[in-house]
PDB file of C-alpha atoms in Angstrom:
ATOM      1  CA  GLN A1492       8.937 -69.591  60.347  1.00  0.00           C
ATOM      2  CA  VAL A1493       6.758 -72.381  59.370  1.00  0.00           C
ATOM      3  CA  GLN A1494       8.507 -74.577  56.713  1.00  0.00           C
ATOM      4  CA  LEU A1495       7.028 -78.136  55.217  1.00  0.00           C
ATOM      5  CA  GLN A1496       9.157 -80.765  53.352  1.00  0.00           C
ATOM      6  CA  GLU A1497       7.422 -83.844  51.384  1.00  0.00           C
ATOM      7  CA  SER A1498       9.565 -87.231  51.169  1.00  0.00           C
ATOM      8  CA  GLY A1499       9.167 -90.455  49.588  1.00  0.00           C
ATOM      9  CA  PRO A1500       9.922 -92.446  47.026  1.00  0.00           C
ATOM     10  CA  GLY A1501       9.686 -90.656  43.303  1.00  0.00           C
ATOM     11  CA  LEU A1502       9.340 -93.929  41.690  1.00  0.00           C
ATOM     12  CA  VAL A1503       6.332 -96.500  42.585  1.00  0.00           C
ATOM     13  CA  LYS A1504       5.104 -98.958  40.715  1.00  0.00           C
ATOM     14  CA  PRO A1505       1.449 -99.379  39.157  1.00  0.00           C
ATOM     15  CA  SER A1506      -1.463-101.544  41.138  1.00  0.00           C
ATOM     16  CA  GLU A1507       1.226-100.374  44.464  1.00  0.00           C
ATOM     17  CA  THR A1508       0.961 -97.884  47.850  1.00  0.00           C
ATOM     18  CA  LEU A1509       1.955 -94.471  47.010  1.00  0.00           C
ATOM     19  CA  SER A1510       3.622 -93.226  50.695  1.00  0.00           C
ATOM     20  CA  LEU A1511       4.506 -89.293  51.595  1.00  0.00           C
ATOM     21  CA  THR A1512       5.572 -87.726  54.468  1.00  0.00           C
ATOM     22  CA  CYS A1513       5.156 -84.119  54.769  1.00  0.00           C
ATOM     23  CA  ALA A1514       7.737 -83.197  58.042  1.00  0.00           C
ATOM     24  CA  VAL A1515       6.568 -79.761  59.522  1.00  0.00           C
ATOM     25  CA  SER A1516       8.933 -77.148  60.948  1.00  0.00           C
ATOM     26  CA  GLY A1517       8.223 -73.852  62.723  1.00  0.00           C
ATOM     27  CA  TYR A1518       5.031 -74.742  64.177  1.00  0.00           C
ATOM     28  CA  SER A1519       3.402 -77.398  65.865  1.00  0.00           C
ATOM     29  CA  ILE A1520       0.810 -79.829  64.486  1.00  0.00           C
ATOM     30  CA  SER A1521      -0.438 -79.806  67.562  1.00  0.00           C
ATOM     31  CA  SER A1522      -1.631 -76.581  67.949  1.00  0.00           C
ATOM     32  CA  GLY A1523      -4.332 -76.126  65.230  1.00  0.00           C
ATOM     33  CA  TYR A1524      -4.844 -75.597  61.701  1.00  0.00           C
ATOM     34  CA  TYR A1525      -5.569 -78.198  59.327  1.00  0.00           C
ATOM     35  CA  TRP A1526      -3.076 -80.261  57.252  1.00  0.00           C
ATOM     36  CA  GLY A1527      -3.290 -81.320  53.113  1.00  0.00           C
ATOM     37  CA  TRP A1528      -2.844 -82.774  50.052  1.00  0.00           C
ATOM     38  CA  ILE A1529      -2.570 -81.183  46.899  1.00  0.00           C
ATOM     39  CA  ARG A1530      -1.437 -82.738  43.797  1.00  0.00           C
ATOM     40  CA  GLN A1531      -0.452 -81.350  40.116  1.00  0.00           C
ATOM     41  CA  PRO A1532      -0.052 -83.861  36.824  1.00  0.00           C
ATOM     42  CA  PRO A1533       2.926 -82.169  34.678  1.00  0.00           C
ATOM     43  CA  GLY A1534       1.731 -79.655  32.201  1.00  0.00           C
ATOM     44  CA  LYS A1535      -1.562 -79.682  34.832  1.00  0.00           C
ATOM     45  CA  GLY A1536      -3.865 -78.358  37.396  1.00  0.00           C
ATOM     46  CA  LEU A1537      -4.023 -78.782  40.878  1.00  0.00           C
ATOM     47  CA  GLU A1538      -6.228 -81.100  42.677  1.00  0.00           C
ATOM     48  CA  TRP A1539      -7.255 -80.558  46.035  1.00  0.00           C
ATOM     49  CA  ILE A1540      -6.678 -84.346  47.661  1.00  0.00           C
ATOM     50  CA  GLY A1541      -7.544 -84.298  51.456  1.00  0.00           C
ATOM     51  CA  SER A1542      -6.945 -82.536  54.556  1.00  0.00           C
ATOM     52  CA  ILE A1543      -6.325 -83.666  57.935  1.00  0.00           C
ATOM     53  CA  TYR A1544      -6.787 -82.074  61.807  1.00  0.00           C
ATOM     54  CA  HIS A1545      -4.366 -82.935  64.701  1.00  0.00           C
ATOM     55  CA  SER A1546      -6.702 -84.917  66.290  1.00  0.00           C
ATOM     56  CA  GLY A1547      -7.308 -87.267  63.227  1.00  0.00           C
ATOM     57  CA  SER A1548     -10.269 -86.137  61.899  1.00  0.00           C
ATOM     58  CA  THR A1549     -10.017 -86.271  57.938  1.00  0.00           C
ATOM     59  CA  TYR A1550     -11.604 -84.962  54.833  1.00  0.00           C
ATOM     60  CA  TYR A1551     -10.917 -86.435  51.836  1.00  0.00           C
ATOM     61  CA  ASN A1552     -11.947 -85.172  47.673  1.00  0.00           C
ATOM     62  CA  PRO A1553     -15.299 -87.816  46.972  1.00  0.00           C
ATOM     63  CA  SER A1554     -13.242 -89.381  43.875  1.00  0.00           C
ATOM     64  CA  LEU A1555     -10.778 -90.265  45.247  1.00  0.00           C
ATOM     65  CA  LYS A1556     -12.007 -91.534  48.775  1.00  0.00           C
ATOM     66  CA  SER A1557     -11.884 -95.149  48.227  1.00  0.00           C
ATOM     67  CA  ARG A1558      -7.824 -94.911  47.670  1.00  0.00           C
ATOM     68  CA  VAL A1559      -6.481 -92.138  50.124  1.00  0.00           C
ATOM     69  CA  THR A1560      -5.533 -92.117  53.873  1.00  0.00           C
ATOM     70  CA  ILE A1561      -4.263 -89.281  55.361  1.00  0.00           C
ATOM     71  CA  SER A1562      -2.212 -89.695  58.900  1.00  0.00           C
ATOM     72  CA  VAL A1563      -0.897 -88.012  60.850  1.00  0.00           C
ATOM     73  CA  ASP A1564       2.184 -88.024  63.958  1.00  0.00           C
ATOM     74  CA  THR A1565       2.345 -85.161  66.320  1.00  0.00           C
ATOM     75  CA  SER A1566       5.093 -86.930  67.856  1.00  0.00           C
ATOM     76  CA  LYS A1567       7.370 -86.210  65.158  1.00  0.00           C
ATOM     77  CA  ASN A1568       5.321 -83.398  63.647  1.00  0.00           C
ATOM     78  CA  GLN A1569       4.718 -84.898  60.373  1.00  0.00           C
ATOM     79  CA  PHE A1570       1.621 -86.247  58.846  1.00  0.00           C
ATOM     80  CA  SER A1571       1.405 -88.393  55.405  1.00  0.00           C
ATOM     81  CA  LEU A1572      -0.451 -89.563  52.494  1.00  0.00           C
ATOM     82  CA  LYS A1573      -1.430 -93.035  51.187  1.00  0.00           C
ATOM     83  CA  LEU A1574      -2.701 -93.954  47.990  1.00  0.00           C
ATOM     84  CA  SER A1575      -3.638 -97.104  46.780  1.00  0.00           C
ATOM     85  CA  SER A1576      -3.320 -99.444  43.702  1.00  0.00           C
ATOM     86  CA  VAL A1577      -2.148 -96.501  41.601  1.00  0.00           C
ATOM     87  CA  THR A1578      -1.668 -96.336  38.211  1.00  0.00           C
ATOM     88  CA  ALA A1579      -0.067 -93.593  35.246  1.00  0.00           C
ATOM     89  CA  ALA A1580      -2.862 -91.359  36.109  1.00  0.00           C
ATOM     90  CA  ASP A1581      -1.882 -90.532  39.314  1.00  0.00           C
ATOM     91  CA  THR A1582       1.798 -89.105  38.682  1.00  0.00           C
ATOM     92  CA  ALA A1583       2.114 -85.919  39.309  1.00  0.00           C
ATOM     93  CA  VAL A1584       4.033 -83.326  41.853  1.00  0.00           C
ATOM     94  CA  TYR A1585       2.304 -84.018  44.844  1.00  0.00           C
ATOM     95  CA  TYR A1586       2.755 -80.781  47.424  1.00  0.00           C
ATOM     96  CA  CYS A1587       1.768 -80.712  51.238  1.00  0.00           C
ATOM     97  CA  ALA A1588       0.065 -77.016  52.744  1.00  0.00           C
ATOM     98  CA  ARG A1589      -1.035 -75.942  55.642  1.00  0.00           C
ATOM     99  CA  SER A1590      -4.785 -74.236  55.805  1.00  0.00           C
ATOM    100  CA  ASP A1591      -7.388 -72.929  58.337  1.00  0.00           C
ATOM    101  CA  VAL A1592     -10.992 -75.347  58.824  1.00  0.00           C
ATOM    102  CA  THR A1593     -12.198 -74.237  55.221  1.00  0.00           C
ATOM    103  CA  TYR A1594      -9.505 -76.708  54.102  1.00  0.00           C
ATOM    104  CA  VAL A1595      -8.819 -74.493  51.293  1.00  0.00           C
ATOM    105  CA  ASN A1596      -6.890 -71.583  52.431  1.00  0.00           C
ATOM    106  CA  PHE A1597      -3.088 -72.910  52.091  1.00  0.00           C
ATOM    107  CA  ASP A1598      -0.872 -70.026  53.716  1.00  0.00           C
ATOM    108  CA  TYR A1599       1.892 -72.276  53.486  1.00  0.00           C
ATOM    109  CA  TRP A1600       3.386 -75.313  51.035  1.00  0.00           C
ATOM    110  CA  GLY A1601       6.130 -77.385  50.861  1.00  0.00           C
ATOM    111  CA  GLN A1602       8.385 -77.419  47.498  1.00  0.00           C
ATOM    112  CA  GLY A1603       6.691 -80.705  46.115  1.00  0.00           C
ATOM    113  CA  THR A1604       8.164 -84.153  45.199  1.00  0.00           C
ATOM    114  CA  LEU A1605       7.373 -85.411  42.061  1.00  0.00           C
ATOM    115  CA  VAL A1606       5.930 -89.145  41.970  1.00  0.00           C
ATOM    116  CA  THR A1607       6.127 -91.070  38.788  1.00  0.00           C
ATOM    117  CA  VAL A1608       3.926 -94.114  38.522  1.00  0.00           C
ATOM    118  CA  SER A1609       6.043 -96.633  35.802  1.00  0.00           C
ATOM    119  CA  SER A1610       6.916-100.562  36.016  1.00  0.00           C
TER     120      SER A1610
ATOM    121  CA  GLN B1082     -17.182 -83.030  42.093  1.00  0.00           C
ATOM    122  CA  SER B1083     -16.024 -81.592  39.100  1.00  0.00           C
ATOM    123  CA  ALA B1084     -13.007 -78.901  38.371  1.00  0.00           C
ATOM    124  CA  LEU B1085     -14.615 -75.373  38.865  1.00  0.00           C
ATOM    125  CA  THR B1086     -14.220 -73.751  35.331  1.00  0.00           C
ATOM    126  CA  GLN B1087     -11.633 -70.985  34.726  1.00  0.00           C
ATOM    127  CA  PRO B1088     -11.126 -69.237  30.943  1.00  0.00           C
ATOM    128  CA  ALA B1089      -7.326 -71.488  29.741  1.00  0.00           C
ATOM    129  CA  SER B1090      -5.614 -68.218  29.468  1.00  0.00           C
ATOM    130  CA  VAL B1091      -6.001 -64.332  29.637  1.00  0.00           C
ATOM    131  CA  SER B1092      -3.918 -61.739  28.916  1.00  0.00           C
ATOM    132  CA  GLY B1093      -3.113 -58.235  28.939  1.00  0.00           C
ATOM    133  CA  SER B1094      -0.495 -55.453  29.078  1.00  0.00           C
ATOM    134  CA  PRO B1095       0.882 -53.145  31.345  1.00  0.00           C
ATOM    135  CA  GLY B1096      -0.505 -51.004  33.406  1.00  0.00           C
ATOM    136  CA  GLN B1097      -3.995 -52.673  32.317  1.00  0.00           C
ATOM    137  CA  SER B1098      -6.119 -54.587  34.617  1.00  0.00           C
ATOM    138  CA  ILE B1099      -7.354 -58.302  33.955  1.00  0.00           C
ATOM    139  CA  THR B1100      -9.941 -60.349  35.332  1.00  0.00           C
ATOM    140  CA  ILE B1101     -10.292 -64.235  35.554  1.00  0.00           C
ATOM    141  CA  SER B1102     -13.631 -65.915  35.765  1.00  0.00           C
ATOM    142  CA  CYS B1103     -14.528 -68.792  37.903  1.00  0.00           C
ATOM    143  CA  THR B1104     -17.221 -70.390  37.898  1.00  0.00           C
ATOM    144  CA  GLY B1105     -18.543 -73.416  40.196  1.00  0.00           C
ATOM    145  CA  THR B1106     -21.776 -74.638  41.295  1.00  0.00           C
ATOM    146  CA  SER B1107     -24.423 -74.143  44.092  1.00  0.00           C
ATOM    147  CA  SER B1108     -22.702 -77.098  45.974  1.00  0.00           C
ATOM    148  CA  ASP B1109     -19.528 -75.303  45.846  1.00  0.00           C
ATOM    149  CA  VAL B1110     -18.766 -71.653  44.867  1.00  0.00           C
ATOM    150  CA  GLY B1111     -22.686 -70.333  45.087  1.00  0.00           C
ATOM    151  CA  SER B1112     -23.547 -72.054  48.655  1.00  0.00           C
ATOM    152  CA  TYR B1113     -20.053 -70.411  50.629  1.00  0.00           C
ATOM    153  CA  ASN B1114     -18.080 -66.945  50.708  1.00  0.00           C
ATOM    154  CA  LEU B1115     -14.765 -69.185  50.421  1.00  0.00           C
ATOM    155  CA  VAL B1116     -13.126 -69.038  47.686  1.00  0.00           C
ATOM    156  CA  SER B1117      -9.584 -68.566  47.672  1.00  0.00           C
ATOM    157  CA  TRP B1118      -6.998 -67.873  44.709  1.00  0.00           C
ATOM    158  CA  TYR B1119      -3.943 -68.568  44.038  1.00  0.00           C
ATOM    159  CA  GLN B1120      -0.459 -67.740  41.700  1.00  0.00           C
ATOM    160  CA  GLN B1121       2.063 -70.068  40.655  1.00  0.00           C
ATOM    161  CA  HIS B1122       5.007 -69.607  38.723  1.00  0.00           C
ATOM    162  CA  PRO B1123       6.843 -72.141  36.556  1.00  0.00           C
ATOM    163  CA  GLY B1124       8.403 -74.657  38.985  1.00  0.00           C
ATOM    164  CA  LYS B1125       7.041 -73.144  42.299  1.00  0.00           C
ATOM    165  CA  ALA B1126       4.989 -73.781  44.891  1.00  0.00           C
ATOM    166  CA  PRO B1127       1.491 -72.144  44.278  1.00  0.00           C
ATOM    167  CA  LYS B1128       0.881 -69.266  46.913  1.00  0.00           C
ATOM    168  CA  LEU B1129      -2.290 -67.628  48.133  1.00  0.00           C
ATOM    169  CA  MET B1130      -3.140 -63.907  46.873  1.00  0.00           C
ATOM    170  CA  ILE B1131      -7.241 -64.219  48.181  1.00  0.00           C
ATOM    171  CA  TYR B1132      -8.801 -65.774  50.297  1.00  0.00           C
ATOM    172  CA  GLU B1133     -12.584 -66.101  51.736  1.00  0.00           C
ATOM    173  CA  VAL B1134     -13.406 -64.227  48.161  1.00  0.00           C
ATOM    174  CA  SER B1135     -11.412 -61.070  48.738  1.00  0.00           C
ATOM    175  CA  LYS B1136      -9.793 -60.894  51.636  1.00  0.00           C
ATOM    176  CA  ARG B1137      -6.208 -60.478  50.828  1.00  0.00           C
ATOM    177  CA  PRO B1138      -3.242 -62.020  52.995  1.00  0.00           C
ATOM    178  CA  SER B1139      -0.699 -59.997  54.659  1.00  0.00           C
ATOM    179  CA  GLY B1140       2.351 -58.778  51.852  1.00  0.00           C
ATOM    180  CA  VAL B1141      -0.045 -59.173  49.078  1.00  0.00           C
ATOM    181  CA  SER B1142      -0.171 -56.125  47.036  1.00  0.00           C
ATOM    182  CA  ASN B1143      -3.615 -54.534  46.902  1.00  0.00           C
ATOM    183  CA  ARG B1144      -3.382 -54.663  43.050  1.00  0.00           C
ATOM    184  CA  PHE B1145      -5.201 -57.805  43.802  1.00  0.00           C
ATOM    185  CA  SER B1146      -8.717 -57.684  45.054  1.00  0.00           C
ATOM    186  CA  GLY B1147     -11.317 -60.691  44.356  1.00  0.00           C
ATOM    187  CA  SER B1148     -14.976 -61.163  44.212  1.00  0.00           C
ATOM    188  CA  LYS B1149     -17.845 -63.282  44.066  1.00  0.00           C
ATOM    189  CA  SER B1150     -21.742 -62.955  42.023  1.00  0.00           C
ATOM    190  CA  GLY B1151     -23.841 -66.435  42.163  1.00  0.00           C
ATOM    191  CA  ASN B1152     -22.041 -69.172  41.115  1.00  0.00           C
ATOM    192  CA  THR B1153     -18.976 -67.200  40.043  1.00  0.00           C
ATOM    193  CA  ALA B1154     -16.115 -65.749  42.111  1.00  0.00           C
ATOM    194  CA  SER B1155     -13.349 -63.318  39.922  1.00  0.00           C
ATOM    195  CA  LEU B1156      -9.912 -62.220  40.848  1.00  0.00           C
ATOM    196  CA  THR B1157      -8.684 -58.664  39.014  1.00  0.00           C
ATOM    197  CA  ILE B1158      -4.845 -57.701  38.829  1.00  0.00           C
ATOM    198  CA  SER B1159      -5.173 -54.227  37.957  1.00  0.00           C
ATOM    199  CA  GLY B1160      -1.610 -52.494  37.236  1.00  0.00           C
ATOM    200  CA  LEU B1161      -0.585 -55.243  35.566  1.00  0.00           C
ATOM    201  CA  GLN B1162       3.251 -56.234  35.667  1.00  0.00           C
ATOM    202  CA  ALA B1163       5.539 -58.408  33.748  1.00  0.00           C
ATOM    203  CA  GLU B1164       5.887 -60.389  37.296  1.00  0.00           C
ATOM    204  CA  ASP B1165       2.117 -60.928  37.258  1.00  0.00           C
ATOM    205  CA  GLU B1166       3.002 -63.236  34.344  1.00  0.00           C
ATOM    206  CA  ALA B1167       1.807 -66.392  36.142  1.00  0.00           C
ATOM    207  CA  ASP B1168      -0.685 -69.747  36.271  1.00  0.00           C
ATOM    208  CA  TYR B1169      -3.808 -68.109  38.397  1.00  0.00           C
ATOM    209  CA  TYR B1170      -6.406 -70.929  40.325  1.00  0.00           C
ATOM    210  CA  CYS B1171      -9.326 -70.363  42.006  1.00  0.00           C
ATOM    211  CA  CYS B1172     -10.186 -72.687  44.939  1.00  0.00           C
ATOM    212  CA  SER B1173     -13.387 -73.401  46.589  1.00  0.00           C
ATOM    213  CA  TYR B1174     -15.048 -74.791  50.022  1.00  0.00           C
ATOM    214  CA  ALA B1175     -17.622 -77.624  48.700  1.00  0.00           C
ATOM    215  CA  GLY B1176     -18.983 -79.066  52.448  1.00  0.00           C
ATOM    216  CA  SER B1177     -16.545 -81.395  53.914  1.00  0.00           C
ATOM    217  CA  SER B1178     -13.731 -81.071  50.702  1.00  0.00           C
ATOM    218  CA  GLY B1179     -12.024 -78.708  48.163  1.00  0.00           C
ATOM    219  CA  VAL B1180     -12.203 -78.069  44.334  1.00  0.00           C
ATOM    220  CA  PHE B1181      -9.613 -76.228  42.529  1.00  0.00           C
ATOM    221  CA  GLY B1182     -10.201 -74.826  38.935  1.00  0.00           C
ATOM    222  CA  GLY B1183      -8.904 -75.542  35.688  1.00  0.00           C
ATOM    223  CA  GLY B1184      -5.532 -72.538  35.917  1.00  0.00           C
ATOM    224  CA  THR B1185      -5.809 -69.921  33.529  1.00  0.00           C
ATOM    225  CA  LYS B1186      -2.762 -68.768  32.196  1.00  0.00           C
ATOM    226  CA  LEU B1187      -1.693 -64.794  32.423  1.00  0.00           C
ATOM    227  CA  THR B1188       0.264 -63.766  29.058  1.00  0.00           C
ATOM    228  CA  VAL B1189       1.551 -60.189  30.418  1.00  0.00           C
ATOM    229  CA  LEU B1190       2.042 -58.372  26.795  1.00  0.00           C
TER     230      LEU B1190
END
């Protein structure tokens, strides 16, 4: 059974870089599929952040592209998100998920992790 | 890219049918048959209910169906049940990226 688990600091200071990791179990990232990040500010809707293929090819939300980096570590079967220059508007629950080649059919999700941006 | 447009809320009584719309543009919904729908209960991760406009993943009730016309996709839930009360989000491929709708809160009266 495929499982995803997000991890990382729950509190980040404004202007710093948010860093999260998603550990995948039950499936080898190297075997295929795309691996993505989605976020949800408290009480608001979902926002597509970006996706990565095991080869390292990345696809980003144009509105976040200048601040986002998604990377993959196939040896550890995990992938990561870095979001730079964060503000309070980046406070959200961050989910990692698996999708097919369309980047929008997410069939397995992590439980989500709340990241708060505050000094 | 702008979020897809969904009604903020819809409601229906048990046994009835409801439809949630998702309006995009010719750059996303209108250009690709790659619209998915997600159900999210409070405090939970979203669950894929429909993909590629009208396909159902294994295990999803056939009470859920999807369609598309032009720039608007729709999710229909028939035979409403109390457990269907949740937030619903559409998501479309937008050419090397994805875009979600703003979400619709479904209330089962």
